Amino acid sequence: LSLLLVIITGANAWYRTSILHGYESSEITRQRAAEYERTYAPFASKPHPTITDVSLELDLYPTEKRFRSAGIMKLQNKTGQAIEQIMILCPNGTEIDNLSLSPAPTTVTIDETHNVAIASWSTPLPLAQAMTLSFELQQEIRGIPNNLQELDRRLVANGTFLDQRFVIPTLGYNHHLEI
């Protein structure tokens, strides 16, 4: 009986860490960070618009360990130069339900591995150009994390702490995601 209990407990732990949460080795994590750095480092020196206003709706479901955020960001080109491309980085682990810009870009490239969207315009956006970024994101925390550093204590039944980097997109390259 005790052997059966140990097997069931071990199987449950394996299922929650490897299947529900999706196990990722530290080597794969480093490779993903290196790939992010190689691919998107050029955006660190590119101009991106300034966020001038944010309207946000945030729905929290702590007993289900999930949230949904929807909002509109007002942007303006205050860089002193025309903008040809914008890098939009959505929070890690979020599912992107909607991401749209106005004026509409000529092309949008989505990188689902890194939750990055690159919007490009054939005619660069001039200085002082106003823009709008609309978004809808959601995240559901599943399973048990692979290590205690990943333990998600942001969304819990007795108190939730979410800052902007977990619920809204950011603009430009993020140096914190490097190796």
GROMACS .gro file of C-alpha atoms in nm:
model
  179
    1LEU     CA    1   0.000   0.000   0.000
    2SER     CA    2   0.279   0.244   0.091
    3LEU     CA    3   0.463   0.158  -0.232
    4LEU     CA    4   0.147   0.234  -0.430
    5LEU     CA    5   0.114   0.568  -0.249
    6VAL     CA    6   0.477   0.657  -0.333
    7ILE     CA    7   0.423   0.566  -0.700
    8ILE     CA    8   0.102   0.770  -0.722
    9THR     CA    9   0.264   1.070  -0.551
   10GLY     CA   10   0.568   1.053  -0.779
   11ALA     CA   11   0.354   1.018  -1.090
   12ASN     CA   12   0.142   1.316  -0.983
   13ALA     CA   13   0.452   1.532  -0.921
   14TRP     CA   14   0.601   1.430  -1.258
   15TYR     CA   15   0.274   1.511  -1.438
   16ARG     CA   16   0.245   1.856  -1.274
   17THR     CA   17   0.609   1.956  -1.338
   18SER     CA   18   0.674   1.796  -1.677
   19ILE     CA   19   0.339   1.786  -1.854
   20LEU     CA   20   0.124   2.068  -1.716
   21HIS     CA   21   0.407   2.315  -1.654
   22GLY     CA   22   0.625   2.201  -1.943
   23TYR     CA   23   0.972   2.110  -1.821
   24GLU     CA   24   1.255   2.310  -1.972
   25SER     CA   25   1.617   2.231  -1.889
   26SER     CA   26   1.858   2.510  -1.797
   27GLU     CA   27   2.046   2.442  -2.122
   28ILE     CA   28   1.732   2.502  -2.328
   29THR     CA   29   1.662   2.819  -2.127
   30ARG     CA   30   2.016   2.947  -2.201
   31GLN     CA   31   1.980   2.859  -2.570
   32ARG     CA   32   1.650   3.048  -2.587
   33ALA     CA   33   1.807   3.354  -2.418
   34ALA     CA   34   2.102   3.343  -2.660
   35GLU     CA   35   1.864   3.318  -2.955
   36TYR     CA   36   1.664   3.617  -2.822
   37GLU     CA   37   1.984   3.817  -2.785
   38ARG     CA   38   2.117   3.727  -3.134
   39THR     CA   39   1.785   3.798  -3.302
   40TYR     CA   40   1.667   4.111  -3.123
   41ALA     CA   41   1.980   4.291  -2.991
   42PRO     CA   42   1.979   4.524  -3.296
   43PHE     CA   43   1.651   4.668  -3.164
   44ALA     CA   44   1.832   4.799  -2.854
   45SER     CA   45   1.965   5.091  -3.059
   46LYS     CA   46   1.654   5.149  -3.270
   47PRO     CA   47   1.411   5.428  -3.180
   48HIS     CA   48   1.075   5.331  -3.039
   49PRO     CA   49   0.777   5.548  -2.943
   50THR     CA   50   0.703   5.678  -2.596
   51ILE     CA   51   0.399   5.550  -2.407
   52THR     CA   52   0.193   5.858  -2.322
   53ASP     CA   53  -0.122   5.697  -2.180
   54VAL     CA   54  -0.249   5.351  -2.083
   55SER     CA   55  -0.604   5.231  -2.031
   56LEU     CA   56  -0.613   4.883  -1.878
   57GLU     CA   57  -0.876   4.627  -1.784
   58LEU     CA   58  -0.743   4.349  -1.566
   59ASP     CA   59  -0.954   4.045  -1.476
   60LEU     CA   60  -0.810   3.827  -1.200
   61TYR     CA   61  -0.910   3.469  -1.134
   62PRO     CA   62  -0.683   3.370  -0.842
   63THR     CA   63  -0.855   3.040  -0.762
   64GLU     CA   64  -0.795   2.935  -1.126
   65LYS     CA   65  -0.445   3.091  -1.126
   66ARG     CA   66  -0.514   3.296  -1.436
   67PHE     CA   67  -0.568   3.654  -1.547
   68ARG     CA   68  -0.676   3.844  -1.855
   69SER     CA   69  -0.556   4.193  -1.946
   70ALA     CA   70  -0.691   4.417  -2.220
   71GLY     CA   71  -0.596   4.770  -2.292
   72ILE     CA   72  -0.507   5.056  -2.516
   73MET     CA   73  -0.170   5.227  -2.510
   74LYS     CA   74  -0.132   5.571  -2.663
   75LEU     CA   75   0.211   5.610  -2.820
   76GLN     CA   76   0.397   5.903  -2.969
   77ASN     CA   77   0.718   5.931  -3.166
   78LYS     CA   78   0.929   6.161  -2.948
   79THR     CA   79   1.262   6.023  -3.069
   80GLY     CA   80   1.369   6.303  -3.302
   81GLN     CA   81   1.377   6.062  -3.597
   82ALA     CA   82   1.137   5.861  -3.810
   83ILE     CA   83   1.047   5.510  -3.691
   84GLU     CA   84   1.046   5.223  -3.941
   85GLN     CA   85   0.993   4.932  -3.701
   86ILE     CA   86   0.866   4.872  -3.350
   87MET     CA   87   0.949   4.570  -3.136
   88ILE     CA   88   0.661   4.471  -2.908
   89LEU     CA   89   0.746   4.226  -2.631
   90CYS     CA   90   0.457   4.054  -2.456
   91PRO     CA   91   0.506   3.908  -2.108
   92ASN     CA   92   0.655   3.559  -2.096
   93GLY     CA   93   0.393   3.288  -2.071
   94THR     CA   94   0.103   3.501  -2.190
   95GLU     CA   95  -0.123   3.403  -2.474
   96ILE     CA   96  -0.177   3.687  -2.722
   97ASP     CA   97  -0.545   3.710  -2.815
   98ASN     CA   98  -0.517   4.048  -2.990
   99LEU     CA   99  -0.235   4.286  -3.075
  100SER     CA  100  -0.305   4.570  -3.316
  101LEU     CA  101  -0.152   4.905  -3.405
  102SER     CA  102  -0.296   5.218  -3.558
  103PRO     CA  103  -0.180   5.342  -3.801
  104ALA     CA  104  -0.169   4.987  -3.928
  105PRO     CA  105   0.179   4.857  -4.009
  106THR     CA  106   0.265   4.727  -4.355
  107THR     CA  107   0.388   4.398  -4.208
  108VAL     CA  108   0.380   4.230  -3.868
  109THR     CA  109   0.607   3.938  -3.782
  110ILE     CA  110   0.518   3.728  -3.478
  111ASP     CA  111   0.775   3.519  -3.291
  112GLU     CA  112   0.571   3.290  -3.064
  113THR     CA  113   0.882   3.140  -2.903
  114HIS     CA  114   0.984   3.476  -2.753
  115ASN     CA  115   0.639   3.645  -2.752
  116VAL     CA  116   0.771   3.921  -2.979
  117ALA     CA  117   0.593   4.109  -3.256
  118ILE     CA  118   0.783   4.327  -3.503
  119ALA     CA  119   0.568   4.589  -3.675
  120SER     CA  120   0.713   4.754  -3.987
  121TRP     CA  121   0.592   5.046  -4.197
  122SER     CA  122   0.692   5.103  -4.560
  123THR     CA  123   0.673   5.477  -4.495
  124PRO     CA  124   0.851   5.556  -4.163
  125LEU     CA  125   0.644   5.718  -3.890
  126PRO     CA  126   0.742   6.086  -3.864
  127LEU     CA  127   0.837   6.278  -3.550
  128ALA     CA  128   0.537   6.348  -3.322
  129GLN     CA  129   0.329   6.077  -3.495
  130ALA     CA  130   0.063   5.949  -3.255
  131MET     CA  131  -0.012   5.576  -3.248
  132THR     CA  132  -0.240   5.337  -3.066
  133LEU     CA  133  -0.152   4.986  -2.952
  134SER     CA  134  -0.451   4.770  -2.854
  135PHE     CA  135  -0.394   4.437  -2.682
  136GLU     CA  136  -0.564   4.144  -2.515
  137LEU     CA  137  -0.349   3.896  -2.325
  138GLN     CA  138  -0.420   3.609  -2.090
  139GLN     CA  139  -0.216   3.375  -1.880
  140GLU     CA  140  -0.300   3.060  -1.692
  141ILE     CA  141  -0.042   2.922  -1.453
  142ARG     CA  142  -0.042   2.543  -1.480
  143GLY     CA  143   0.136   2.274  -1.286
  144ILE     CA  144   0.437   2.308  -1.058
  145PRO     CA  145   0.744   2.505  -1.166
  146ASN     CA  146   1.076   2.333  -1.236
  147ASN     CA  147   1.258   2.521  -0.959
  148LEU     CA  148   1.172   2.743  -0.664
  149GLN     CA  149   1.291   3.059  -0.843
  150GLU     CA  150   1.005   3.009  -1.091
  151LEU     CA  151   0.747   2.955  -0.817
  152ASP     CA  152   0.471   3.192  -0.910
  153ARG     CA  153   0.339   3.372  -0.605
  154ARG     CA  154   0.201   3.670  -0.798
  155LEU     CA  155  -0.152   3.538  -0.841
  156VAL     CA  156  -0.287   3.383  -0.523
  157ALA     CA  157  -0.623   3.370  -0.346
  158ASN     CA  158  -0.517   3.571  -0.040
  159GLY     CA  159  -0.343   3.858  -0.221
  160THR     CA  160  -0.226   3.926  -0.574
  161PHE     CA  161   0.076   4.126  -0.687
  162LEU     CA  162   0.112   4.194  -1.057
  163ASP     CA  163   0.320   4.478  -1.192
  164GLN     CA  164   0.310   4.609  -1.548
  165ARG     CA  165   0.580   4.377  -1.684
  166PHE     CA  166   0.351   4.078  -1.626
  167VAL     CA  167   0.028   4.217  -1.773
  168ILE     CA  168   0.103   4.462  -2.058
  169PRO     CA  169   0.332   4.459  -2.362
  170THR     CA  170   0.656   4.659  -2.356
  171LEU     CA  171   0.828   4.834  -2.643
  172GLY     CA  172   1.182   4.769  -2.755
  173TYR     CA  173   1.456   4.529  -2.655
  174ASN     CA  174   1.472   4.398  -2.297
  175HIS     CA  175   1.832   4.358  -2.169
  176HIS     CA  176   1.706   4.152  -1.871
  177LEU     CA  177   1.627   3.861  -2.104
  178GLU     CA  178   1.991   3.821  -2.210
  179ILE     CA  179   2.215   3.541  -2.085
   0.00000   0.00000   0.00000
